[in-house]
Structure formats: structure tokens, C-alpha cells
Coordinates of C-alpha atoms in Angstrom, one line a residue:
M1 CA 0.0 0.0 0.0
C2 CA 1.4 3.3 -1.0
G3 CA 1.0 6.8 -2.3
I4 CA 1.2 7.6 -6.0
A5 CA 1.4 10.8 -7.9
G6 CA 1.9 12.0 -11.5
I7 CA 2.2 15.1 -13.7
F8 CA 1.5 15.5 -17.4
H9 CA 2.3 18.9 -18.8
L10 CA 1.0 19.5 -22.3
N11 CA 3.5 22.3 -23.2
K12 CA 6.5 22.2 -20.9
K13 CA 8.9 19.9 -19.2
V14 CA 8.4 18.6 -15.7
E15 CA 10.8 20.0 -13.1
E16 CA 12.1 17.5 -10.6
K17 CA 11.1 19.7 -7.7
E18 CA 7.5 19.5 -8.9
I19 CA 7.1 15.8 -8.7
L20 CA 9.2 15.5 -5.6
S21 CA 7.0 18.0 -3.8
I22 CA 3.7 16.3 -4.6
T23 CA 5.1 12.8 -4.0
N24 CA 6.8 13.5 -0.7
S25 CA 3.6 15.1 0.7
L26 CA 2.3 11.5 0.7
N27 CA 5.2 10.1 2.7
H28 CA 2.7 9.0 5.5
R29 CA 1.2 6.5 3.0
G30 CA 4.6 5.1 2.1
P31 CA 7.3 5.7 4.8
D32 CA 9.6 2.9 3.7
D33 CA 10.9 4.0 0.2
F34 CA 10.3 6.4 -2.6
G35 CA 11.1 6.9 -6.2
I36 CA 10.4 9.3 -9.2
F37 CA 10.6 9.0 -13.0
I38 CA 10.6 11.9 -15.4
D39 CA 10.3 11.6 -19.2
N40 CA 10.3 15.2 -20.5
N41 CA 6.7 16.4 -19.9
I42 CA 5.6 13.4 -17.9
A43 CA 6.5 12.4 -14.4
L44 CA 5.6 9.6 -12.0
G45 CA 6.1 9.6 -8.2
H46 CA 5.7 6.9 -5.5
R47 CA 6.0 6.6 -1.7
R48 CA 6.3 2.9 -0.8
L49 CA 4.8 1.0 2.1
S50 CA 6.7 -2.3 1.8
I51 CA 4.4 -5.3 2.1
L52 CA 5.6 -7.9 -0.4
D53 CA 9.2 -8.3 -1.3
L54 CA 10.7 -5.8 1.2
S55 CA 13.9 -5.4 -0.9
S56 CA 14.6 -2.4 -3.1
K57 CA 13.6 -4.5 -6.1
G58 CA 10.0 -3.6 -5.3
R59 CA 10.7 0.1 -5.6
N60 CA 8.3 2.2 -7.8
P61 CA 8.1 3.6 -10.4
F62 CA 8.6 0.0 -11.5
Y63 CA 9.9 -0.6 -15.0
K64 CA 9.5 -3.8 -17.1
K65 CA 10.5 -4.5 -20.7
F66 CA 9.1 -7.5 -22.5
S67 CA 10.6 -9.7 -25.3
D68 CA 8.6 -7.8 -27.9
N69 CA 10.2 -4.6 -26.8
T70 CA 7.0 -3.4 -25.1
E71 CA 7.8 -1.2 -22.1
Y72 CA 5.8 -0.1 -19.1
Y73 CA 6.3 2.0 -16.0
I74 CA 3.9 1.7 -13.2
V75 CA 3.2 3.4 -9.9
Y76 CA 0.9 1.3 -7.8
N77 CA -1.1 1.6 -4.6
G78 CA -2.8 -1.6 -3.4
E79 CA -2.5 -5.4 -3.4
I80 CA -3.4 -8.1 -5.9
F81 CA -4.2 -11.0 -3.5
N82 CA -4.1 -13.7 -6.2
F83 CA -0.7 -12.6 -7.5
I84 CA 0.8 -16.0 -6.6
E85 CA -1.6 -17.9 -8.9
L86 CA -1.3 -15.3 -11.6
R87 CA 2.5 -15.4 -11.4
K88 CA 2.5 -19.2 -11.9
E89 CA 0.1 -18.9 -14.8
M90 CA 2.3 -16.3 -16.5
I91 CA 5.5 -18.4 -15.9
S92 CA 3.8 -21.3 -17.7
D93 CA 3.1 -18.9 -20.6
G94 CA 6.8 -18.0 -20.8
Y95 CA 7.0 -14.9 -18.7
H96 CA 10.0 -14.3 -16.4
F97 CA 10.1 -12.4 -13.1
E98 CA 12.9 -10.7 -11.3
T99 CA 11.1 -9.8 -8.1
E100 CA 8.7 -11.4 -5.6
T101 CA 6.2 -8.5 -5.9
D102 CA 2.7 -8.3 -7.1
T103 CA 3.6 -5.1 -9.0
E104 CA 5.6 -7.1 -11.6
V105 CA 2.7 -9.5 -11.9
I106 CA 0.3 -6.7 -12.8
L107 CA 2.5 -5.6 -15.7
A108 CA 3.0 -9.1 -17.0
V109 CA -0.8 -9.8 -17.0
Y110 CA -1.5 -6.4 -18.5
H111 CA 1.1 -7.1 -21.2
K112 CA -0.7 -10.3 -22.1
Y113 CA -4.3 -9.4 -21.7
G114 CA -4.4 -5.6 -22.1
I115 CA -7.3 -3.9 -20.4
N116 CA -9.0 -7.2 -19.8
A117 CA -6.2 -8.0 -17.2
L118 CA -8.3 -6.0 -14.7
H119 CA -10.9 -8.8 -14.6
K120 CA -8.2 -11.3 -13.6
F121 CA -7.1 -9.3 -10.5
N122 CA -8.5 -10.2 -7.1
G123 CA -7.6 -7.2 -5.1
M124 CA -7.7 -3.5 -4.4
W125 CA -5.7 -0.9 -6.4
A126 CA -5.2 2.5 -7.8
F127 CA -2.4 2.5 -10.3
A128 CA -1.0 4.4 -13.3
I129 CA 0.7 2.6 -16.2
Y130 CA 2.8 4.7 -18.5
N131 CA 3.6 3.5 -22.0
P132 CA 6.7 5.5 -23.1
H133 CA 6.2 4.5 -26.8
D134 CA 2.8 6.1 -27.3
K135 CA 3.0 8.5 -24.3
T136 CA -0.3 7.3 -22.8
I137 CA -1.1 6.9 -19.1
L138 CA -3.8 4.5 -17.9
L139 CA -5.2 5.3 -14.5
S140 CA -7.3 2.5 -13.0
R141 CA -9.3 2.1 -9.8
D142 CA -10.5 -1.2 -8.3
R143 CA -14.0 -2.5 -8.5
F144 CA -15.4 -1.0 -5.3
G145 CA -13.0 1.9 -4.8
I146 CA -11.1 0.6 -1.9
K147 CA -8.1 2.6 -3.0
P148 CA -8.5 6.3 -3.9
L149 CA -7.3 8.2 -6.9
Y150 CA -7.8 11.9 -7.6
F151 CA -6.9 14.1 -10.6
L152 CA -6.6 17.8 -11.3
M153 CA -6.8 19.6 -14.6
Y154 CA -5.2 23.0 -14.4
N155 CA -3.3 25.4 -16.6
N156 CA -2.7 22.9 -19.5
S157 CA -1.5 20.3 -17.1
F158 CA -2.9 17.0 -15.7
Y159 CA -2.0 15.9 -12.2
F160 CA -3.0 12.8 -10.2
A161 CA -2.5 11.6 -6.7
S162 CA -3.7 9.3 -3.9
E163 CA -5.0 12.2 -1.8
I164 CA -6.4 15.6 -2.5
K165 CA -4.0 17.3 -0.1
A166 CA -1.1 16.4 -2.4
F167 CA -2.4 19.1 -4.7
L168 CA -1.6 21.7 -2.1
N169 CA 2.0 21.4 -3.3
I170 CA 1.3 22.6 -6.8
E171 CA 2.7 26.1 -7.4
D172 CA 0.2 28.8 -8.2
F173 CA -2.8 26.5 -7.8
F174 CA -5.3 27.8 -5.3
F175 CA -8.1 25.7 -3.7
E176 CA -11.7 26.9 -3.9
F177 CA -14.9 25.1 -2.9
D178 CA -17.1 23.9 -5.7
E179 CA -20.3 25.5 -4.5
E180 CA -22.7 23.0 -6.1
S181 CA -20.7 20.0 -5.0
T182 CA -20.3 21.3 -1.4
K183 CA -24.0 22.0 -1.0
F184 CA -24.7 18.5 -2.2
A185 CA -22.1 17.1 0.3
L186 CA -23.7 19.0 3.2
S187 CA -27.1 17.6 2.2
N188 CA -25.8 14.0 1.8
I189 CA -22.6 13.6 3.8
V190 CA -22.4 9.8 3.3
G191 CA -23.7 9.6 -0.3
Y192 CA -21.8 12.4 -2.1
E193 CA -18.6 10.4 -2.3
G194 CA -19.9 7.8 -4.7
L195 CA -22.5 9.7 -6.7
S196 CA -20.2 12.1 -8.6
P197 CA -16.6 12.4 -9.8
K198 CA -16.6 15.9 -8.4
T199 CA -15.0 16.7 -5.0
L200 CA -15.6 19.6 -2.7
F201 CA -12.9 21.6 -4.6
K202 CA -13.0 23.1 -8.0
N203 CA -11.0 21.4 -10.8
I204 CA -10.3 18.4 -8.5
F205 CA -12.0 15.1 -9.4
K206 CA -12.0 11.5 -8.3
I207 CA -11.9 8.4 -10.5
L208 CA -15.0 6.6 -9.4
P209 CA -14.9 2.9 -8.3
G210 CA -14.5 0.5 -11.1
Y211 CA -13.5 3.2 -13.6
N212 CA -10.4 3.7 -15.8
L213 CA -9.1 7.0 -17.2
L214 CA -6.8 7.0 -20.3
I215 CA -4.9 10.2 -21.2
D216 CA -3.1 10.3 -24.5
S217 CA -0.1 12.3 -25.7
K218 CA -2.3 15.2 -26.7
G219 CA -4.1 15.4 -23.4
N220 CA -7.3 13.7 -24.7
I221 CA -9.1 11.8 -22.0
K222 CA -11.2 8.6 -22.2
Y223 CA -13.1 7.8 -19.0
D224 CA -15.1 4.6 -18.7
K225 CA -16.5 2.1 -16.3
W226 CA -14.8 -1.3 -16.6
W227 CA -16.6 -3.2 -13.8
H228 CA -20.4 -3.8 -13.7
L229 CA -21.7 -5.8 -10.8
E230 CA -24.9 -6.7 -12.7
N231 CA -22.7 -8.4 -15.4
N232 CA -20.9 -10.6 -12.8
L233 CA -23.8 -12.4 -11.1
I234 CA -24.0 -16.2 -10.9
D235 CA -26.6 -18.9 -10.6
P236 CA -26.4 -20.0 -6.9
P237 CA -27.8 -23.2 -5.6
I238 CA -31.5 -23.1 -4.6
N239 CA -31.0 -24.9 -1.3
Y240 CA -30.1 -22.5 1.5
K241 CA -27.8 -24.9 3.3
D242 CA -25.8 -25.2 0.1
Q243 CA -25.7 -21.4 -0.1
V244 CA -24.4 -21.2 3.4
E245 CA -21.6 -23.7 2.7
I246 CA -20.5 -21.9 -0.5
F247 CA -20.5 -18.5 1.3
R248 CA -18.5 -19.8 4.2
N249 CA -15.9 -21.3 1.9
L250 CA -15.7 -18.1 -0.2
L251 CA -15.2 -15.8 2.8
I252 CA -12.6 -18.1 4.4
D253 CA -10.7 -18.2 1.1
A254 CA -11.0 -14.4 0.7
T255 CA -9.5 -14.1 4.2
K256 CA -6.8 -16.7 3.5
I257 CA -5.4 -14.9 0.4
R258 CA -5.5 -11.6 2.4
M259 CA -3.1 -13.1 4.9
R260 CA -0.3 -13.2 2.3
S261 CA 2.2 -10.7 3.5
D262 CA 5.9 -10.3 4.3
V263 CA 5.1 -8.1 7.3
N264 CA 2.9 -8.6 10.4
I265 CA -0.9 -8.5 10.2
G266 CA -3.6 -7.9 12.8
S267 CA -7.3 -7.3 12.9
S268 CA -9.6 -4.5 14.1
L269 CA -12.3 -5.5 16.5
S270 CA -15.4 -3.4 17.2
G271 CA -17.4 -6.1 19.0
G272 CA -19.9 -6.3 16.1
T273 CA -20.7 -9.3 14.0
D274 CA -18.5 -8.3 11.0
S275 CA -15.2 -7.6 12.7
S276 CA -15.7 -10.5 15.1
T277 CA -16.2 -12.9 12.2
I278 CA -13.0 -11.8 10.3
A279 CA -10.9 -11.9 13.5
S280 CA -12.2 -15.4 14.2
I281 CA -11.5 -16.6 10.7
V282 CA -7.9 -15.1 10.9
Q283 CA -7.4 -17.0 14.2
L284 CA -8.8 -20.2 12.5
L285 CA -6.4 -19.9 9.6
S286 CA -3.4 -19.0 11.7
Y287 CA -2.7 -22.7 12.0
D288 CA -2.9 -23.4 8.3
K289 CA 0.0 -23.5 5.8
I290 CA -0.4 -20.4 3.6
E291 CA 2.0 -19.5 0.9
R292 CA 3.7 -16.1 1.7
K293 CA 1.9 -16.1 5.0
A294 CA 2.5 -13.1 7.3
P295 CA 5.2 -13.6 10.0
A296 CA 2.6 -12.9 12.7
S297 CA -1.2 -12.5 12.8
H298 CA -2.2 -12.8 16.4
Y299 CA -3.1 -9.3 17.6
V300 CA -6.5 -7.6 17.6
F301 CA -7.0 -3.9 18.2
A302 CA -10.0 -2.0 19.5
A303 CA -11.2 1.4 20.6
K304 CA -13.4 1.9 23.7
F305 CA -15.5 4.9 24.6
P306 CA -16.0 5.0 28.4
N307 CA -19.0 6.9 29.6
S308 CA -20.6 7.0 26.1
F309 CA -23.5 5.1 24.8
L310 CA -21.3 4.3 21.8
D311 CA -19.1 2.1 24.0
E312 CA -18.9 -1.6 23.0
S313 CA -16.4 -2.7 25.6
Y314 CA -18.7 -5.4 26.8
Y315 CA -18.8 -7.2 23.4
I316 CA -15.1 -6.5 22.7
D317 CA -14.1 -8.1 26.0
L318 CA -16.6 -10.9 25.7
I319 CA -15.3 -12.2 22.4
S320 CA -11.6 -11.5 23.3
K321 CA -12.0 -13.6 26.4
E322 CA -13.9 -16.5 24.8
K323 CA -11.6 -16.6 21.7
N324 CA -8.4 -15.9 23.7
F325 CA -7.5 -13.0 21.5
N326 CA -4.4 -11.0 22.2
L327 CA -6.3 -7.8 22.6
I328 CA -4.7 -4.3 22.5
S329 CA -7.2 -1.5 23.1
L330 CA -7.3 2.2 23.8
S331 CA -9.8 4.1 25.8
F332 CA -11.0 7.2 24.0
E333 CA -12.2 10.0 26.3
Q334 CA -10.6 13.4 25.8
P335 CA -8.7 14.0 22.6
T336 CA -6.8 17.3 22.2
Q337 CA -7.9 20.2 20.0
K338 CA -4.8 19.5 18.0
D339 CA -5.8 15.9 17.4
I340 CA -9.3 17.0 16.2
I341 CA -7.9 19.6 13.8
K342 CA -5.3 17.1 12.4
S343 CA -8.1 14.5 11.9
I344 CA -9.9 17.1 9.7
F345 CA -6.8 17.7 7.6
I346 CA -6.4 13.9 7.2
S347 CA -10.1 13.5 6.2
E348 CA -9.9 16.3 3.5
N349 CA -13.7 15.9 3.3
I350 CA -16.9 16.4 5.3
T351 CA -17.4 13.4 7.5
V352 CA -20.4 12.3 9.6
S353 CA -18.2 12.6 12.7
S354 CA -14.5 13.0 13.5
L355 CA -12.3 10.2 12.1
L356 CA -10.0 10.6 15.1
P357 CA -10.9 7.2 16.9
I358 CA -10.2 5.4 13.6
I359 CA -7.0 7.2 13.1
K360 CA -5.8 6.5 16.6
T361 CA -6.7 2.8 16.4
Y362 CA -4.5 2.4 13.3
E363 CA -1.8 4.4 15.1
L364 CA -2.0 1.9 17.9
M365 CA -1.3 -0.9 15.4
K366 CA 1.7 0.9 14.0
Q367 CA 3.1 1.3 17.5
N368 CA 2.8 -2.5 17.9
N369 CA 4.7 -3.4 14.8
V370 CA 1.6 -4.3 12.7
T371 CA 1.5 -3.0 9.2
V372 CA -1.5 -4.9 7.7
T373 CA -5.0 -5.4 9.2
L374 CA -7.9 -7.5 8.1
D375 CA -11.1 -5.7 8.9
G376 CA -14.9 -6.3 8.5
H377 CA -15.7 -3.2 6.3
G378 CA -18.3 -3.6 3.6
A379 CA -20.4 -6.3 5.3
D380 CA -23.2 -3.9 6.5
E381 CA -23.6 -2.6 2.9
L382 CA -23.4 -6.0 1.4
L383 CA -25.5 -8.0 3.9
C384 CA -28.1 -5.4 4.9
G385 CA -26.5 -4.7 8.3
Y386 CA -28.4 -1.5 9.0
T387 CA -31.8 -1.7 10.6
F388 CA -33.5 0.5 8.0
Y389 CA -33.2 -2.4 5.5
L390 CA -35.8 -4.3 7.5
G391 CA -38.5 -1.8 6.4
W392 CA -37.7 -1.8 2.7
P393 CA -40.4 -3.1 0.2
Q394 CA -39.5 -6.4 -1.5
N395 CA -40.3 -5.3 -5.1
N396 CA -37.1 -3.3 -5.7
F397 CA -35.0 -4.4 -2.7
K398 CA -32.0 -5.6 -4.7
E399 CA -31.8 -2.5 -6.8
K400 CA -31.8 -0.2 -3.8
L401 CA -29.3 -2.5 -2.0
Q402 CA -26.9 -2.3 -5.0
F403 CA -27.3 1.5 -5.1
N404 CA -26.3 1.8 -1.5
F405 CA -23.5 -0.6 -1.9
E406 CA -21.9 0.9 -5.1
Y407 CA -22.8 4.6 -4.8
N408 CA -24.6 5.8 -1.6
I409 CA -22.9 4.5 1.5
L410 CA -19.9 2.3 0.9
P411 CA -17.7 4.7 -1.0
A412 CA -17.5 7.2 1.8
I413 CA -16.8 4.5 4.4
L414 CA -13.9 3.1 2.2
R415 CA -12.5 6.7 1.7
N416 CA -12.5 7.4 5.4
F417 CA -10.8 4.1 6.4
D418 CA -8.2 4.5 3.7
L419 CA -7.3 8.0 4.8
S420 CA -7.3 7.1 8.5
S421 CA -5.2 3.9 8.1
M422 CA -2.7 5.3 5.6
A423 CA -2.1 8.4 7.7
N424 CA -0.3 5.9 9.9
G425 CA 1.2 3.7 7.1
I426 CA -1.3 0.9 7.7
E427 CA -2.8 -1.3 5.0
V428 CA -6.4 -2.4 5.4
R429 CA -7.6 -5.5 3.7
M430 CA -11.3 -6.3 3.5
P431 CA -12.4 -9.9 2.9
F432 CA -16.1 -9.0 2.6
L433 CA -15.1 -7.0 -0.5
D434 CA -13.5 -9.9 -2.4
H435 CA -15.4 -9.6 -5.7
R436 CA -16.3 -13.3 -5.6
V437 CA -18.1 -12.8 -2.3
V438 CA -19.9 -9.7 -3.6
S439 CA -21.0 -11.4 -6.8
F440 CA -22.3 -14.4 -4.8
I441 CA -24.2 -12.4 -2.3
F442 CA -25.9 -10.2 -4.9
S443 CA -26.9 -13.4 -6.8
L444 CA -28.9 -14.7 -3.8
P445 CA -32.6 -14.2 -3.0
I446 CA -33.1 -11.5 -0.4
T447 CA -34.5 -14.2 2.0
S448 CA -31.0 -15.6 2.3
I449 CA -29.7 -12.2 3.5
I450 CA -32.7 -11.2 5.7
G451 CA -34.6 -13.9 7.5
N452 CA -35.7 -15.3 10.9
G453 CA -35.8 -11.7 12.2
F454 CA -32.1 -11.0 11.4
T455 CA -30.1 -9.1 8.9
K456 CA -27.0 -10.8 7.6
R457 CA -28.7 -14.1 7.9
I458 CA -26.3 -16.1 5.8
L459 CA -23.2 -14.7 7.6
R460 CA -24.6 -15.5 11.1
D461 CA -25.6 -19.1 10.0
A462 CA -22.2 -19.7 8.3
F463 CA -20.0 -18.7 11.2
S464 CA -22.1 -19.5 14.3
D465 CA -19.6 -22.3 15.1
I466 CA -16.6 -20.0 15.5
V467 CA -18.1 -16.7 16.7
P468 CA -19.7 -16.6 20.2
H469 CA -23.5 -16.8 20.0
E470 CA -24.0 -13.5 21.8
I471 CA -21.9 -11.8 19.1
I472 CA -22.9 -13.6 16.0
Y473 CA -26.6 -13.2 16.8
R474 CA -26.5 -9.6 18.1
H475 CA -29.6 -7.5 17.3
S476 CA -28.1 -4.2 18.4
K477 CA -25.9 -2.1 16.1
I478 CA -23.9 0.9 17.3
G479 CA -21.3 1.7 14.7
F480 CA -17.8 3.1 15.0
N481 CA -18.3 6.9 15.5
S482 CA -16.9 9.6 17.6
P483 CA -19.0 10.7 20.6
T484 CA -19.4 14.2 19.2
N485 CA -22.1 15.1 21.7
N486 CA -19.8 14.4 24.6
W487 CA -16.9 16.2 23.1
L488 CA -19.0 19.3 22.6
N489 CA -19.2 19.6 26.3
S490 CA -15.5 19.0 26.8
C491 CA -12.5 18.9 24.4
L492 CA -14.4 20.3 21.4
N493 CA -16.2 23.0 23.3
D494 CA -13.8 25.8 22.9
T495 CA -13.5 25.2 19.2
A496 CA -17.3 25.0 18.8
V497 CA -18.0 28.2 20.7
Q498 CA -15.3 30.1 18.9
I499 CA -16.6 28.9 15.5
F500 CA -19.5 31.3 15.8
S501 CA -17.0 34.2 15.6
N502 CA -15.3 32.7 12.5
K503 CA -15.6 34.9 9.4
F504 CA -16.3 32.0 7.0
F505 CA -18.8 30.4 9.4
N506 CA -20.6 33.8 9.6
N507 CA -20.9 34.4 5.9
N508 CA -20.9 31.8 3.2
P509 CA -23.3 30.4 0.6
F510 CA -23.8 27.1 2.3
W511 CA -26.0 27.9 5.4
D512 CA -27.8 30.6 7.3
Y513 CA -25.7 31.8 10.3
N514 CA -28.6 32.8 12.5
T515 CA -30.4 29.5 12.1
L516 CA -27.3 27.6 13.2
K517 CA -26.7 30.0 16.1
D518 CA -30.2 29.5 17.3
K519 CA -29.9 25.8 17.1
F520 CA -26.4 25.1 18.5
Y521 CA -24.8 28.1 20.2
K522 CA -26.5 28.2 23.6
K523 CA -26.5 24.5 24.0
T524 CA -22.8 24.4 23.4
L525 CA -22.0 27.5 25.5
L526 CA -23.8 26.0 28.5
K527 CA -22.4 22.5 27.8
K528 CA -25.9 21.0 27.7
W529 CA -25.2 18.2 25.2
E530 CA -26.7 14.9 26.5
N531 CA -25.3 11.4 26.1
N532 CA -28.1 9.9 24.0
T533 CA -28.9 9.0 20.4
N534 CA -30.9 12.2 19.6
D535 CA -28.2 14.6 20.8
F536 CA -25.6 12.5 19.1
L537 CA -27.3 12.9 15.7
V538 CA -27.8 16.7 16.3
A539 CA -24.2 17.0 17.3
N540 CA -23.1 15.3 14.1
E541 CA -25.1 17.8 12.1
F542 CA -23.2 20.6 13.9
W543 CA -19.9 18.8 13.3
S544 CA -20.5 19.0 9.5
Y545 CA -20.5 22.8 9.7
I546 CA -17.4 22.9 12.0
N547 CA -15.8 20.4 9.7
L548 CA -16.3 22.5 6.5
T549 CA -15.2 25.7 8.3
L550 CA -11.9 24.1 9.3
L551 CA -11.4 22.6 5.9
Y552 CA -11.8 26.2 4.5
E553 CA -9.0 27.4 6.9
L554 CA -6.7 24.4 6.2
F555 CA -7.1 24.0 2.4
I556 CA -8.2 27.4 1.2
E557 CA -6.8 30.0 3.6
K558 CA -3.9 27.7 4.6
K559 CA -3.8 29.3 8.1
R560 CA -0.4 29.1 9.5
D561 CA -1.5 28.6 13.1
L562 CA -3.5 25.6 12.2
Y563 CA -0.7 24.1 10.2
E564 CA 1.6 24.5 13.2
Q565 CA -0.8 22.4 15.2
I566 CA -1.0 19.5 12.7
N567 CA 2.7 19.3 11.9

């Protein structure tokens, strides 16, 4: 897992300092190594987090020349989990390899199959492949958008990077909010990520999940979707028990190939069904012989929220004790104002609540010599984990579920966890988002997913033998969020009170100041936020306005005093 960047000037050469500046702004994503490549008006940059083949042979930009004189350079962020099988296939076809990386495998498969190579990859990725012969660059993003990729078109130049904040290092480019996109984001904080290629900022776009972008030597762009879930469904068995068996085997194998690593792996544990299942499968597989298996995989990590209704300590401790997990946890009570501001800079977006607990959980992993984590993300969107699914009508259930999965909920979750983990140089792997698992689940009747009074029916029935009964058949769902309502009475109080004197907060096109002051000011000044669901939801609404105001100061005004706090 890494940070990638690139520059394509249409009418001038790339200066080394340009690509170095953008690339090195991503050093948190890749603290182990870096490299750049410049070919006149085109440049590629890479910050490496070493996971497979820890030697310098895995350094990017990675170059490979084939027997027919075809040449490619690649900068790559992600993992191809079936690289071992693909490597063996390519060797049998006469290909030769000089490294033990999956990066080299990508280029070999791409050389043989062209753009159809993407369908052979089981993994997560954002990469750029440069062909020096025809001066084209292919940018590709994985099926579900696990790994991010942004681009900027400005002043006859094309830039791309793993994070929006990298573009802060482009000389003479000034950030501005895109008014239409920002209004939409405030109205749909979760959904806006996957519904448009636009970002909060003018001229900065995201490549959407399952899309490619090809830019040619003249700067012409071709942008198209290469993955369609509806074209990858199967005919599952009619018998439910058979479905359960197939699903169990698929998820175990998805976890197994995600344990391939040359560095230590761990698991995140929230106490919910999804993370508990993955942690239990990892423990189950820890005794198996797995090719390129991680040196160690025995730690689980959790965040606890004492004195908050969001706290899931009971369930975390229950499964850890019953499964004899090596649990490492942190208690999250009073973060500093500096931590909160830094979390907004890391997020570079409006989020439902602060990403700080997620960021700190992954920081805890890094402190304990874990670089890769297997987590349960995606299961709620795939297996109807939210209670509102229970009230949906049956006639168009699958269409609405697919919409939420591909466009409305999952993209924002994946963005947030990528930014939070990679801020600490941690790679997150998600077995539920193995494309084989996704295709299988969307091929099932809805009664296999919701039944007997439960969401996630097939998951619960498939793993009830390895996950404690009280966990696998939990009805309650809390979610991993910050206790914003509690913080508004404590660590966030000064910032929240002062925000009403902020110039941008007072006058912008996105909200009416007096309405917000009537709704939030007195309650905050008097520290009257209560520890319940209703105030939690209202506090998160207030957070979105605080969030955007601080994004304005960090990205548009570039306020020195704030940068001094986050650096």
C-alpha cells in the first residue's frame, strides 16, 4: 500500500522539484521507500509502504520490458491477492520475473491481456501505467473503490495523486470550494462520495470505483467504467444450506489470500458481528499453511469509549476472552484540539463525525509493529446490516441495495478508512469485498440475507460455530463513530464556541448563520449536550459545519497557526 502521484504537462517539461513536492507530501502513505521517474513532460512519483518483497527490487516507479520490446512504467497503490496464482500462470506462458512483488505480476498480466487484465485481478488498487512508446497513461481504480485516486486539470496540465492534499503542493494552484458539490455534500454527507466524480474543490475530481481513465499524448481523456456488478452475477444453488456452505468457503478463502504478507498483520475489533467474524477466521487460519503467510497475525485492536452510549467494551471483552485473542485496546475520552484539527486535515472531506478514533486505532497498530490489518468493512452494505433495511419493500429491494453498496454508503466508508489507516502507514484488507463474495451475495434471494428476524442471515448461520453466540446473533448495532455530543461539552467545546466568531462560518453560501446560532450556540456554550442518540445525531449535524469551516481554513486559507498544530 502506497501513495502515488503524477504530472502530465502539455506544453512544458516537468521539473524534478514539482514531482518531488507532490510525491513527498504522501510520505505517510509510504514511509519505507520512494522513487520518481521523469520523461520530459511526464513524471511519476511513488511513496512505498513495503508489504511484499521488502527489498529495493519492489521500488516504484517500476519498469518492465518484454521480449517484444513493449515497455511499461507503473506506480501502484494496493494489493493483488491472487498474485501467486497469476504469477504461476504467467510463468507457464513463458514470462520471467525478477522480483517477488505483485507489482511485476500486474505488468505481465497487462502485457498479455491488455485492459482485460483487470478482470483477472482479485484485489484493491489504484495505479498508473505509463507507455513510453505512445506516451499514454492509464489510471485504474479497483471494482469497489477501496483505494483512492484523484486528478486535477489546471493550466494545460494534468495531475493525479492518492490524496487531495497532495495538490496543495502545486505552485500557483489555489483551492476553492465547488459551490454545487459542497452544497450537495452537506445535504448528503455519506452519499456524495460515490455519486459524482466531483469533489468539494473546483477542478479536482475523483476516479469513481470500477473506472479507468486513459490520457493520450495530446491530453485527450477517455473515461469509462470497466466493472459492472450486474454483469458478474452467478446462478447460486436453490438450497439455503448449500448457499451457506459456499458463502462460508468463499469468505474463508477471501481471508486466507489476504493473509499473504511479508510483514505482520492484525485485525480490528469493534465487538460487532463483522469484525468479530473476520478476527475469528484469521485465528482459525493462523494454524494453516499459507504461501507467503505473514510472519505474525495474532493481535486484535479495539477502541473503547468509556461513559458514552457508543461504547462496545462489553462485546469486545466478551469475544476476546472467549476466543483468547491478544487484545490491545485504547480508551477514548478526551482528545486534544490539535488531534481533532489534524483529523480534519487527514479527512480532506466532510465526514459524519470525526475520524480521530479510527486514526488512533491504526496508530496503535503501527506502535505495535503491525502494518496490515484484516477488517470487516463492507459487510453492512453487502449484507443489509443497517436496521432500516428491514423496512424496505421487496419489489425493488435488490436495486436499492446495489445502489447503497456501489454509490450511496460504501464509497464514503472506504474513503474514510483508507485515509485514517494510511495516515499511519497501515494497509487495510477487507475480505467481505472480495469480488467473488460480492457477486455471490448479490446473486442470492433476499430471504438468504434477511430472515428469521435477522439481517446478515447467511453470515450468522455460516459462522455461528466459530463466533460466540451473543456476538454472531446480536440485534443491536452501534457503529464506529466519535462521541461528538460528549466532546461538545469538553474537548471540542472551545473550538465549537469560537466557530461562531469565524468569518467563513458567519458568511458563506452554504448555510444561514442565524439559524445555526439559534440551534447550536446556547446548548454548546452551556455544555448541555446529552449522552443519547438524539443529541448524538444533532451534534453530528453541527460537526459538519465545524468540519467545513476548518477545511476552509486548512485548504483554502492555509492558516499558519492551524498548520503549526498539525505538523
